[in-house]
Each structure stands twice: as C-alpha cells, then as structure tokens.
Amino acid sequence: MTGYAAITGWGKCVPPAVLTNEEIASVIDTSDEWIRTRSGIIERRVSHVPGSDLAAVAAQRALAAADADVKDVDLLIVATCTPDTVIPSTAAHVQRKTGAYNAAVFDLNAGCSGFVYGLTVATSMIRSGAFKKALVIGSERITWFLNWSLRDTAVLFGDGAGAVVVEPSEEECGLLFSHLGCEGDAADALQIPDFGTTGNRFAADYGVFGVQFDGREIFRRAVKGMAMETKIVLEELGLTTHDIDRIIPHQANLRIIESLAKYLSVDMSRVEVNIHNYGNTSAATIPVAMTEALEAGRIKSGDRILLAAFGAGLTRAAGLIRWGERTTPLKLSDAELPPCNQSALEILAEAIEHTL
Ligand code: ACO
C-alpha cells in the first residue's frame, strides 16, 4: 500500500416527492406522533425513477465537485440492497447513464453498511495503485420494496443516493482505517422474504414481498455493533472520541443515534442527523449526510470524521476519515432527474392497494 485515497468530490440526489407522516397515517393505522417519537422521522422521499437514475445524478454531481472527467473513472461501485435488476447490476445501468465506460463496475450489498463497505473496498483498490479514480455510490429505492400492511417497517424508509470520488493522494487523508463485520447468526432479523431463489415462484402471491424485521433485536445489536466497530477503529489509530470532530452515523432511528452518542460520550452537536427529512435510506444515508455536512460548512479542512453503520446481514462497520484541504466543490453539475408530476402517495398508490 502506498499513499492515501482522498475524497475529492461528493454529491447527493434525493427524489422530489415528499411523503409526510400524516400522509402515511391517511392510508395505514399509524400516527405522526408514533413515528416521530419512536424513530425521529418526520418525512421521507419517494422515488419516481429507478435507483440507478438517483445514483447517476449523485455521481455526476460528485464528479463535478472533483472537476473530474467521467472517462477517467476506472472503478465504479454501487452499494445497494434495492437493485434495479438482478441482472445486470445497478452499477452497469449507472455506467450507461453516466458514460463511465472505462470503469470496472459492480454492486455491493451490505445493507445499510454498504457505503462504508464500498468506501473501504475503493480505498484499498486506490491505495494498492491498481486504480486511479473511483466512484463510490450508495443508492436505494427502498420504498419500492415496502409492504404497507407491515406498519413497523413501512414508516421507516425512504429513497435517495449519495456519491463520492476517491483518488490517490500523498497527503494523509481519506479513509485512514475501517473495520467491517457481520452477525450472520441474526441474518433473518432483517429480510425481504420470498424474493430470490429461495422464494416459491409457483405461489399464488409470488411478487408480494416487503421488508420485514425484528425491530427490537436490530435496535439492540445496532448500538452494540456500531460501538464495537468504533472502538476497534479508534484503538487502531491511537485516538479517543475527543479527537473526533464529527460523527456521521447511519440513520435508522434517532434513538439508536442518541444511544451511540451517549455510549461514546459525544455531544449530539457533533453528530450529523438528517433522519427527520429522509428516514432510513440504507446505503445512501452516509454519503447524503456527508454531502449535506459539507454544503452546510460543518466539515472543515483536516477534520477527523467517524462513520458508523449497521444494517441487513446483520452487517456492521466503522471508519475514520481525515478530511483533506478542500471542503468546497470545484464545479457544479447541471445533472437532474427527469421531472416528477406525481405526489408520493400517487407513486405508491398501486403498491399500497396491492399490499393492504
Ligand atoms: N404505528 C403505530 N404503532 C406501531 C407502529 C406504527 N407504525 N409500528 C409498530 N407499532 C406498535 C406495535 O404494534 C407495538 O404495539 P403493542 O405494544 O400493542 O404490541 C408498539 O407500537 C410498540 O412496538 P415496539 O416494537 O416496542 O416499538 P419500539 O419502540 O421498539 O420501536 C422501531 C419500533 C421503531 C421499529 C424500533 O424498534 C427500531 O427503530 N428498530 C431498529 C430500526 C431498524 O431495524 N431499521 C432497519 C434497518 S437496519 C438499520 O438500518 C439499523
């Protein structure tokens, strides 16, 4: 391993259709008060396009921020658990939509930890010297996989995408160390049953699927798992939580984030929180939150930023980023999604009708 792998560009793309708690409560048995107090979520976005469209726009914005030519991208990773298609990969769709034809492309499914997994893979591949310009994208259209008769899961998720550009650097910056794990003994605690080759394709209701979970079990394991991975990362780098400028945790539940901050003895003012706007966007969460932190000036040159995530698998991950000199984009992209002329409830109407 030689040199480092700097994050030189960043971008996000959230679809325009907003779904509020009140709108959900108008179609299923729940309330704004329950969702807000149990999860911290107030609204989320619902995509009118496939996840690869969100990913492609986020990627083009990240490339502009780095002032990078898409033809120079030689590695493109899409972290997603809600692919457009099983074959080809979402990454192949993103290649076509961005024109990144000189890139090796693949999807990576580590649930909500997918972006930290993807950044770890890309950083290692850049630091090995084999690749020169990587796009790491977290993108999800998870509302497409919701079963509206399962009110505990249906209220928690939203769609979006975030992306970063990673390039070689001599400066000590980028992802300095990360640690990844998985608790496969609890793999069934969060799943989309009957989708894939274990499903019964001859069943009458094949095609009615949705995210199911054991919320309490995941809650318990999420706090413990993220704290454990964080401890490993900090110990490896000889740091304590006092050395951390900002924490960007996965956003599954505000109470999980607050419990993690309490465990780490970190004041919530140093923690990025945007769950109220987007819900849980799985692998898109961390790059979206990172982009928003940069846009709002909450990340400064040289900051030490801790990432922590937990998700389907049950995967767990933590990583420490040392931010480089530049915190502003070099250029802006004019990439946009196709216009959306439906409300969030209209986009979801068929799915809600079918699953209720
Ligand atoms: N509206 C109203 N009531 C509801 C809803 C809803 N949408 N969903 C569940 N309830 C009811 C339940 O039926 C239960 O009622 P009962 O006591 O009469 O049986 C009651 O609310 C309490 O349910 P709990 O499961 O105890 O609620 P809790 O406070 O644990 O919160 C939640 C549930 C929000 C799911 C929480 O456990 C959680 O956030 N878990 C982890 C998040 C998660 O798994 N995310 C998935 C991705 S993995 C990751 O990203 C970390």
CSV table of C-alpha atoms and ligand atoms in Angstrom, one decimal:
chain,number,residue,atom,x,y,z
A,1,MET,CA,0.0,0.0,0.0
A,2,THR,CA,1.4,3.4,-1.0
A,3,GLY,CA,0.0,6.8,-0.3
A,4,TYR,CA,-3.6,7.6,0.6
A,5,ALA,CA,-7.0,7.8,-1.1
A,6,ALA,CA,-8.6,11.2,-0.8
A,7,ILE,CA,-12.2,12.0,-1.2
A,8,THR,CA,-12.1,14.8,-3.9
A,9,GLY,CA,-15.8,15.0,-4.9
A,10,TRP,CA,-19.2,14.5,-3.3
A,11,GLY,CA,-22.8,14.8,-4.3
A,12,LYS,CA,-26.3,13.7,-3.5
A,13,CYS,CA,-29.6,13.2,-5.3
A,14,VAL,CA,-32.9,12.8,-3.4
A,15,PRO,CA,-36.1,12.5,-5.4
A,16,PRO,CA,-38.5,15.4,-5.2
A,17,ALA,CA,-41.7,13.6,-4.0
A,18,VAL,CA,-42.0,14.1,-0.2
A,19,LEU,CA,-44.1,11.7,1.9
A,20,THR,CA,-45.1,13.0,5.3
A,21,ASN,CA,-46.0,11.0,8.4
A,22,GLU,CA,-49.5,12.5,8.1
A,23,GLU,CA,-49.9,11.2,4.6
A,24,ILE,CA,-48.8,7.7,5.7
A,25,ALA,CA,-51.3,7.9,8.6
A,26,SER,CA,-54.0,8.7,6.0
A,27,VAL,CA,-53.6,5.2,4.5
A,28,ILE,CA,-52.4,2.9,7.3
A,29,ASP,CA,-53.0,2.6,11.0
A,30,THR,CA,-50.3,4.8,12.4
A,31,SER,CA,-49.8,8.4,13.5
A,32,ASP,CA,-47.3,11.3,13.1
A,33,GLU,CA,-46.8,11.2,16.9
A,34,TRP,CA,-45.9,7.5,16.9
A,35,ILE,CA,-43.4,7.7,14.0
A,36,ARG,CA,-41.9,11.0,15.3
A,37,THR,CA,-41.4,9.8,18.9
A,38,ARG,CA,-40.3,6.2,18.1
A,39,SER,CA,-38.0,7.0,15.2
A,40,GLY,CA,-37.4,10.8,14.8
A,41,ILE,CA,-38.7,10.7,11.2
A,42,ILE,CA,-41.0,13.5,10.0
A,43,GLU,CA,-40.9,12.9,6.3
A,44,ARG,CA,-39.1,10.8,3.6
A,45,ARG,CA,-38.6,10.9,-0.2
A,46,VAL,CA,-40.3,8.5,-2.7
A,47,SER,CA,-38.6,8.0,-6.0
A,48,HIS,CA,-40.4,8.0,-9.3
A,49,VAL,CA,-37.4,6.6,-11.1
A,50,PRO,CA,-35.1,3.5,-10.6
A,51,GLY,CA,-32.3,3.7,-8.1
A,52,SER,CA,-29.7,3.9,-10.9
A,53,ASP,CA,-31.2,7.3,-12.0
A,54,LEU,CA,-30.7,8.6,-8.5
A,55,ALA,CA,-27.2,7.1,-8.5
A,56,ALA,CA,-26.2,8.6,-11.8
A,57,VAL,CA,-27.2,12.1,-10.9
A,58,ALA,CA,-25.4,11.9,-7.5
A,59,ALA,CA,-22.3,10.5,-9.3
A,60,GLN,CA,-22.4,13.4,-11.9
A,61,ARG,CA,-22.6,15.9,-9.1
A,62,ALA,CA,-19.7,14.2,-7.3
A,63,LEU,CA,-17.6,14.2,-10.4
A,64,ALA,CA,-18.3,17.9,-11.0
A,65,ALA,CA,-17.3,18.7,-7.4
A,66,ALA,CA,-13.9,16.9,-8.1
A,67,ASP,CA,-13.7,18.5,-11.5
A,68,ALA,CA,-13.1,15.0,-12.8
A,69,ASP,CA,-13.8,13.7,-16.3
A,70,VAL,CA,-16.1,10.7,-16.3
A,71,LYS,CA,-13.9,9.0,-18.9
A,72,ASP,CA,-11.1,8.8,-16.3
A,73,VAL,CA,-13.2,6.9,-13.8
A,74,ASP,CA,-11.7,3.3,-13.7
A,75,LEU,CA,-13.8,1.9,-10.8
A,76,LEU,CA,-17.5,2.3,-10.1
A,77,ILE,CA,-19.1,0.7,-7.1
A,78,VAL,CA,-22.8,0.9,-6.3
A,79,ALA,CA,-23.7,0.0,-2.7
A,80,THR,CA,-27.3,-1.0,-2.8
A,81,CYS,CA,-29.7,-3.6,-1.5
A,82,THR,CA,-32.5,-2.5,-3.8
A,83,PRO,CA,-31.1,-3.1,-7.3
A,84,ASP,CA,-32.9,-2.0,-10.5
A,85,THR,CA,-32.5,-5.6,-11.8
A,86,VAL,CA,-30.8,-8.8,-10.5
A,87,ILE,CA,-29.0,-9.0,-13.8
A,88,PRO,CA,-27.4,-6.7,-14.9
A,89,SER,CA,-26.0,-4.9,-11.8
A,90,THR,CA,-27.2,-1.5,-10.9
A,91,ALA,CA,-23.6,-0.4,-11.5
A,92,ALA,CA,-23.9,-1.4,-15.2
A,93,HIS,CA,-27.0,0.8,-15.5
A,94,VAL,CA,-25.2,3.7,-13.8
A,95,GLN,CA,-22.2,3.2,-16.2
A,96,ARG,CA,-24.6,3.6,-19.2
A,97,LYS,CA,-26.3,6.6,-17.7
A,98,THR,CA,-23.1,8.4,-16.8
A,99,GLY,CA,-20.8,7.3,-19.6
A,100,ALA,CA,-18.2,5.9,-17.3
A,101,TYR,CA,-17.2,3.3,-19.9
A,102,ASN,CA,-13.6,2.9,-18.8
A,103,ALA,CA,-14.6,1.7,-15.4
A,104,ALA,CA,-14.8,-1.7,-13.8
A,105,VAL,CA,-18.2,-1.8,-12.3
A,106,PHE,CA,-20.0,-3.9,-9.6
A,107,ASP,CA,-22.7,-3.8,-7.0
A,108,LEU,CA,-22.0,-4.3,-3.3
A,109,ASN,CA,-24.8,-5.5,-1.0
A,110,ALA,CA,-24.1,-4.9,2.7
A,111,GLY,CA,-27.4,-3.4,3.5
A,112,CYS,CA,-27.2,-0.1,5.4
A,113,SER,CA,-23.5,-0.6,5.9
A,114,GLY,CA,-22.9,-0.7,2.1
A,115,PHE,CA,-21.4,2.7,1.7
A,116,VAL,CA,-18.7,2.1,4.4
A,117,TYR,CA,-18.0,-1.3,2.9
A,118,GLY,CA,-17.8,0.3,-0.6
A,119,LEU,CA,-15.5,3.1,0.5
A,120,THR,CA,-13.3,0.5,2.2
A,121,VAL,CA,-13.0,-1.5,-1.0
A,122,ALA,CA,-12.4,1.5,-3.2
A,123,THR,CA,-9.8,3.0,-0.8
A,124,SER,CA,-7.9,-0.3,-0.7
A,125,MET,CA,-8.0,-0.6,-4.6
A,126,ILE,CA,-6.8,3.0,-5.0
A,127,ARG,CA,-4.1,2.6,-2.3
A,128,SER,CA,-2.9,-0.6,-4.0
A,129,GLY,CA,-2.1,1.5,-7.1
A,130,ALA,CA,-4.3,-0.6,-9.4
A,131,PHE,CA,-7.0,2.1,-9.8
A,132,LYS,CA,-6.8,5.9,-10.2
A,133,LYS,CA,-10.3,7.3,-9.9
A,134,ALA,CA,-13.1,5.6,-8.2
A,135,LEU,CA,-16.8,6.5,-7.8
A,136,VAL,CA,-18.4,5.0,-4.7
A,137,ILE,CA,-22.2,5.4,-4.7
A,138,GLY,CA,-24.8,4.5,-2.1
A,139,SER,CA,-28.2,4.3,-3.8
A,140,GLU,CA,-31.6,2.9,-2.7
A,141,ARG,CA,-35.2,2.8,-4.0
A,142,ILE,CA,-36.3,1.0,-0.9
A,143,THR,CA,-39.9,2.3,-0.9
A,144,TRP,CA,-40.4,0.0,-3.9
A,145,PHE,CA,-39.9,-3.0,-1.5
A,146,LEU,CA,-42.2,-1.9,1.3
A,147,ASN,CA,-45.2,-3.9,2.3
A,148,TRP,CA,-47.8,-1.4,3.5
A,149,SER,CA,-49.5,-4.0,5.7
A,150,LEU,CA,-46.4,-4.1,7.9
A,151,ARG,CA,-46.6,-0.8,9.6
A,152,ASP,CA,-43.5,-1.2,11.8
A,153,THR,CA,-41.3,-1.2,8.6
A,154,ALA,CA,-43.3,0.8,6.1
A,155,VAL,CA,-43.0,4.1,8.1
A,156,LEU,CA,-39.2,3.9,8.4
A,157,PHE,CA,-37.6,4.0,5.0
A,158,GLY,CA,-37.0,6.5,2.1
A,159,ASP,CA,-35.2,6.8,-1.2
A,160,GLY,CA,-32.0,8.6,-2.2
A,161,ALA,CA,-28.5,8.4,-3.4
A,162,GLY,CA,-25.1,9.9,-2.5
A,163,ALA,CA,-21.7,9.5,-4.1
A,164,VAL,CA,-18.0,10.3,-3.6
A,165,VAL,CA,-15.0,10.4,-5.9
A,166,VAL,CA,-11.8,8.8,-4.5
A,167,GLU,CA,-8.4,9.5,-5.9
A,168,PRO,CA,-4.7,8.8,-4.9
A,169,SER,CA,-3.1,11.4,-2.6
A,170,GLU,CA,0.2,11.9,-0.9
A,171,GLU,CA,-1.5,13.8,1.8
A,172,GLU,CA,-2.6,11.8,4.9
A,173,CYS,CA,-6.3,12.0,4.2
A,174,GLY,CA,-9.3,9.9,3.1
A,175,LEU,CA,-10.4,6.8,4.9
A,176,LEU,CA,-7.4,6.0,7.2
A,177,PHE,CA,-8.8,2.9,8.7
A,178,SER,CA,-12.1,1.0,8.8
A,179,HIS,CA,-13.3,-2.2,10.4
A,180,LEU,CA,-16.2,-4.3,9.0
A,181,GLY,CA,-18.2,-7.2,10.4
A,182,CYS,CA,-21.4,-9.2,10.1
A,183,GLU,CA,-23.6,-11.0,12.5
A,184,GLY,CA,-24.9,-13.7,10.2
A,185,ASP,CA,-26.4,-15.7,13.1
A,186,ALA,CA,-29.1,-13.0,13.0
A,187,ALA,CA,-29.4,-12.8,9.2
A,188,ASP,CA,-33.1,-13.4,9.4
A,189,ALA,CA,-33.7,-10.4,11.7
A,190,LEU,CA,-34.0,-8.1,8.6
A,191,GLN,CA,-35.0,-9.5,5.3
A,192,ILE,CA,-37.2,-9.4,2.2
A,193,PRO,CA,-38.6,-13.0,2.2
A,194,ASP,CA,-39.7,-14.8,-0.9
A,195,PHE,CA,-37.6,-12.7,-3.2
A,196,GLY,CA,-34.7,-14.5,-4.9
A,197,THR,CA,-34.1,-18.2,-5.4
A,198,THR,CA,-35.4,-19.3,-2.0
A,199,GLY,CA,-38.8,-17.9,-2.9
A,200,ASN,CA,-41.6,-20.1,-4.1
A,201,ARG,CA,-42.1,-18.9,-7.6
A,202,PHE,CA,-45.2,-21.0,-8.0
A,203,ALA,CA,-47.0,-19.5,-5.1
A,204,ALA,CA,-50.1,-17.6,-6.0
A,205,ASP,CA,-48.9,-14.4,-4.2
A,206,TYR,CA,-45.4,-14.5,-5.6
A,207,GLY,CA,-44.4,-10.9,-6.2
A,208,VAL,CA,-45.9,-9.6,-2.9
A,209,PHE,CA,-42.8,-9.0,-0.9
A,210,GLY,CA,-41.6,-6.5,1.6
A,211,VAL,CA,-39.0,-5.6,4.2
A,212,GLN,CA,-39.6,-7.4,7.4
A,213,PHE,CA,-37.6,-7.1,10.6
A,214,ASP,CA,-37.3,-7.7,14.3
A,215,GLY,CA,-37.0,-4.1,15.3
A,216,ARG,CA,-36.1,-4.6,18.9
A,217,GLU,CA,-33.4,-7.1,18.1
A,218,ILE,CA,-31.9,-4.9,15.5
A,219,PHE,CA,-32.0,-1.9,17.7
A,220,ARG,CA,-30.1,-3.7,20.5
A,221,ARG,CA,-27.5,-5.1,18.1
A,222,ALA,CA,-27.1,-1.8,16.1
A,223,VAL,CA,-26.0,0.2,19.1
A,224,LYS,CA,-23.7,-2.6,20.4
A,225,GLY,CA,-22.3,-3.4,16.9
A,226,MET,CA,-21.5,0.2,15.9
A,227,ALA,CA,-19.9,0.9,19.3
A,228,MET,CA,-17.8,-2.2,19.0
A,229,GLU,CA,-16.6,-1.3,15.5
A,230,THR,CA,-15.9,2.3,16.5
A,231,LYS,CA,-13.8,1.1,19.5
A,232,ILE,CA,-11.7,-1.1,17.1
A,233,VAL,CA,-11.1,1.8,14.7
A,234,LEU,CA,-10.2,4.4,17.3
A,235,GLU,CA,-7.8,1.9,19.1
A,236,GLU,CA,-6.1,1.0,15.9
A,237,LEU,CA,-5.4,4.7,15.1
A,238,GLY,CA,-4.5,5.6,18.7
A,239,LEU,CA,-7.4,8.0,19.0
A,240,THR,CA,-10.2,8.7,21.5
A,241,THR,CA,-13.6,10.1,20.9
A,242,HIS,CA,-12.2,13.5,22.0
A,243,ASP,CA,-10.2,13.5,18.7
A,244,ILE,CA,-13.3,13.2,16.6
A,245,ASP,CA,-14.7,16.3,15.0
A,246,ARG,CA,-17.8,14.9,13.5
A,247,ILE,CA,-19.7,11.6,13.6
A,248,ILE,CA,-21.8,10.6,10.6
A,249,PRO,CA,-23.8,7.6,11.7
A,250,HIS,CA,-26.3,5.5,9.8
A,251,GLN,CA,-29.8,7.0,10.2
A,252,ALA,CA,-32.1,4.2,11.1
A,253,ASN,CA,-33.7,5.6,14.3
A,254,LEU,CA,-32.9,8.8,16.2
A,255,ARG,CA,-32.9,6.8,19.4
A,256,ILE,CA,-30.2,4.5,18.0
A,257,ILE,CA,-28.1,7.5,17.1
A,258,GLU,CA,-28.6,9.1,20.5
A,259,SER,CA,-27.7,5.8,22.3
A,260,LEU,CA,-24.5,5.5,20.2
A,261,ALA,CA,-23.5,9.1,21.1
A,262,LYS,CA,-24.2,8.5,24.7
A,263,TYR,CA,-22.1,5.3,24.7
A,264,LEU,CA,-19.2,7.2,23.0
A,265,SER,CA,-19.7,10.2,25.4
A,266,VAL,CA,-20.0,12.5,22.4
A,267,ASP,CA,-22.3,15.5,22.5
A,268,MET,CA,-25.1,15.4,19.9
A,269,SER,CA,-23.9,18.7,18.5
A,270,ARG,CA,-21.0,16.8,16.9
A,271,VAL,CA,-23.3,14.2,15.3
A,272,GLU,CA,-24.9,14.5,11.8
A,273,VAL,CA,-28.6,14.0,12.0
A,274,ASN,CA,-31.0,14.2,9.0
A,275,ILE,CA,-33.3,11.3,9.7
A,276,HIS,CA,-36.2,13.7,10.2
A,277,ASN,CA,-36.0,14.6,6.4
A,278,TYR,CA,-35.3,11.3,4.8
A,279,GLY,CA,-36.0,8.3,7.1
A,280,ASN,CA,-33.6,5.4,6.6
A,281,THR,CA,-32.2,5.4,3.1
A,282,SER,CA,-29.9,2.4,3.8
A,283,ALA,CA,-26.6,2.6,1.9
A,284,ALA,CA,-27.4,6.2,0.6
A,285,THR,CA,-27.6,7.6,4.2
A,286,ILE,CA,-24.0,8.3,4.9
A,287,PRO,CA,-23.0,9.9,1.6
A,288,VAL,CA,-26.1,12.0,1.6
A,289,ALA,CA,-25.4,13.2,5.2
A,290,MET,CA,-21.7,13.8,4.3
A,291,THR,CA,-22.7,15.9,1.3
A,292,GLU,CA,-25.1,17.9,3.5
A,293,ALA,CA,-22.5,18.4,6.2
A,294,LEU,CA,-20.0,19.8,3.6
A,295,GLU,CA,-22.7,22.0,2.0
A,296,ALA,CA,-23.5,23.5,5.4
A,297,GLY,CA,-19.8,24.1,6.3
A,298,ARG,CA,-19.9,21.6,9.2
A,299,ILE,CA,-16.8,19.7,7.8
A,300,LYS,CA,-13.6,21.7,7.9
A,301,SER,CA,-10.1,21.0,6.4
A,302,GLY,CA,-8.3,18.3,8.4
A,303,ASP,CA,-11.4,17.2,10.3
A,304,ARG,CA,-11.5,13.7,11.7
A,305,ILE,CA,-14.8,12.2,10.8
A,306,LEU,CA,-16.1,8.9,12.2
A,307,LEU,CA,-18.5,6.8,10.1
A,308,ALA,CA,-20.6,4.1,11.8
A,309,ALA,CA,-23.2,1.9,10.2
A,310,PHE,CA,-25.3,-1.2,10.8
A,311,GLY,CA,-27.7,-3.0,8.5
A,312,ALA,CA,-29.0,-6.1,6.8
A,313,GLY,CA,-26.8,-9.1,7.2
A,314,LEU,CA,-26.6,-8.0,10.0
A,315,THR,CA,-23.6,-6.1,8.9
A,316,ARG,CA,-21.7,-3.6,11.0
A,317,ALA,CA,-19.0,-1.1,10.0
A,318,ALA,CA,-17.0,1.9,11.2
A,319,GLY,CA,-14.3,4.0,9.6
A,320,LEU,CA,-12.2,7.1,10.3
A,321,ILE,CA,-11.8,9.7,7.5
A,322,ARG,CA,-9.3,12.5,7.7
A,323,TRP,CA,-10.7,15.3,5.5
A,324,GLY,CA,-8.3,16.9,3.1
A,325,GLU,CA,-7.7,20.6,2.4
A,326,ARG,CA,-10.7,21.4,0.2
A,327,THR,CA,-14.3,21.4,1.5
A,328,THR,CA,-16.0,23.2,-1.4
A,329,PRO,CA,-16.8,21.8,-4.9
A,330,LEU,CA,-14.6,22.8,-7.8
A,331,LYS,CA,-17.6,22.8,-10.2
A,332,LEU,CA,-21.3,22.2,-10.1
A,333,SER,CA,-23.2,19.8,-12.3
A,334,ASP,CA,-26.4,20.5,-14.1
A,335,ALA,CA,-27.5,16.8,-13.9
A,336,GLU,CA,-31.1,16.5,-12.9
A,337,LEU,CA,-33.7,13.7,-12.6
A,338,PRO,CA,-36.5,13.5,-15.1
A,339,PRO,CA,-39.4,15.7,-13.9
A,340,CYS,CA,-41.9,14.1,-11.4
A,341,ASN,CA,-45.5,15.0,-11.9
A,342,GLN,CA,-47.0,12.8,-9.2
A,343,SER,CA,-47.3,13.1,-5.4
A,344,ALA,CA,-45.5,10.5,-3.3
A,345,LEU,CA,-48.9,8.8,-2.5
A,346,GLU,CA,-49.7,8.7,-6.2
A,347,ILE,CA,-46.3,7.0,-6.9
A,348,LEU,CA,-47.1,4.4,-4.2
A,349,ALA,CA,-50.8,4.0,-4.8
A,350,GLU,CA,-50.6,0.7,-6.7
A,351,ALA,CA,-48.2,-0.8,-4.1
A,352,ILE,CA,-50.4,0.3,-1.2
A,353,GLU,CA,-53.5,-1.0,-2.8
A,354,HIS,CA,-51.8,-4.3,-3.6
A,355,THR,CA,-50.4,-5.0,-0.1
A,356,LEU,CA,-53.1,-3.7,2.2
B,1,ACO,N1,-47.6,3.0,14.2
B,1,ACO,C1,-48.2,2.8,15.3
B,1,ACO,N2,-47.9,1.8,16.1
B,1,ACO,C2,-46.9,0.9,15.7
B,1,ACO,C3,-46.3,1.1,14.5
B,1,ACO,C4,-46.6,2.2,13.7
B,1,ACO,N3,-46.0,2.4,12.5
B,1,ACO,N4,-45.4,0.1,14.4
B,1,ACO,C5,-45.4,-0.7,15.5
B,1,ACO,N5,-46.4,-0.2,16.3
B,1,ACO,C6,-46.8,-0.7,17.6
B,1,ACO,C7,-46.5,-2.1,17.8
B,1,ACO,O1,-47.6,-2.9,17.3
B,1,ACO,C8,-46.5,-2.2,19.3
B,1,ACO,O2,-47.8,-2.3,19.8
B,1,ACO,P1,-48.2,-3.3,21.0
B,1,ACO,O3,-47.3,-2.8,22.1
B,1,ACO,O4,-49.6,-3.0,21.2
B,1,ACO,O5,-47.8,-4.6,20.5
B,1,ACO,C9,-45.9,-0.8,19.7
B,1,ACO,O6,-46.1,0.0,18.6
B,1,ACO,C10,-44.5,-0.8,20.2
B,1,ACO,O7,-43.7,-1.6,19.3
B,1,ACO,P2,-42.2,-1.7,19.6
B,1,ACO,O8,-41.6,-2.6,18.6
B,1,ACO,O9,-41.9,-1.9,21.1
B,1,ACO,O10,-41.7,-0.2,19.3
B,1,ACO,P3,-40.2,0.4,19.5
B,1,ACO,O11,-40.2,1.5,20.5
B,1,ACO,O12,-39.2,-0.8,19.7
B,1,ACO,O13,-39.9,1.0,18.1
B,1,ACO,C11,-38.9,0.5,15.9
B,1,ACO,C12,-40.0,0.2,16.9
B,1,ACO,C13,-39.1,2.0,15.5
B,1,ACO,C14,-39.1,-0.4,14.7
B,1,ACO,C15,-37.6,0.3,16.6
B,1,ACO,O14,-37.5,-1.0,17.2
B,1,ACO,C16,-36.4,0.4,15.6
B,1,ACO,O15,-36.1,1.5,15.1
B,1,ACO,N6,-35.7,-0.6,15.4
B,1,ACO,C17,-34.4,-0.6,14.6
B,1,ACO,C18,-34.6,0.0,13.3
B,1,ACO,C19,-34.4,-1.0,12.2
B,1,ACO,O16,-34.5,-2.1,12.4
B,1,ACO,N7,-34.1,-0.5,11.0
B,1,ACO,C20,-34.0,-1.4,9.8
B,1,ACO,C21,-32.8,-1.2,9.1
B,1,ACO,S1,-31.4,-1.8,10.0
B,1,ACO,C22,-30.7,-0.5,10.3
B,1,ACO,O17,-30.7,0.4,9.4
B,1,ACO,C23,-30.1,-0.3,11.6
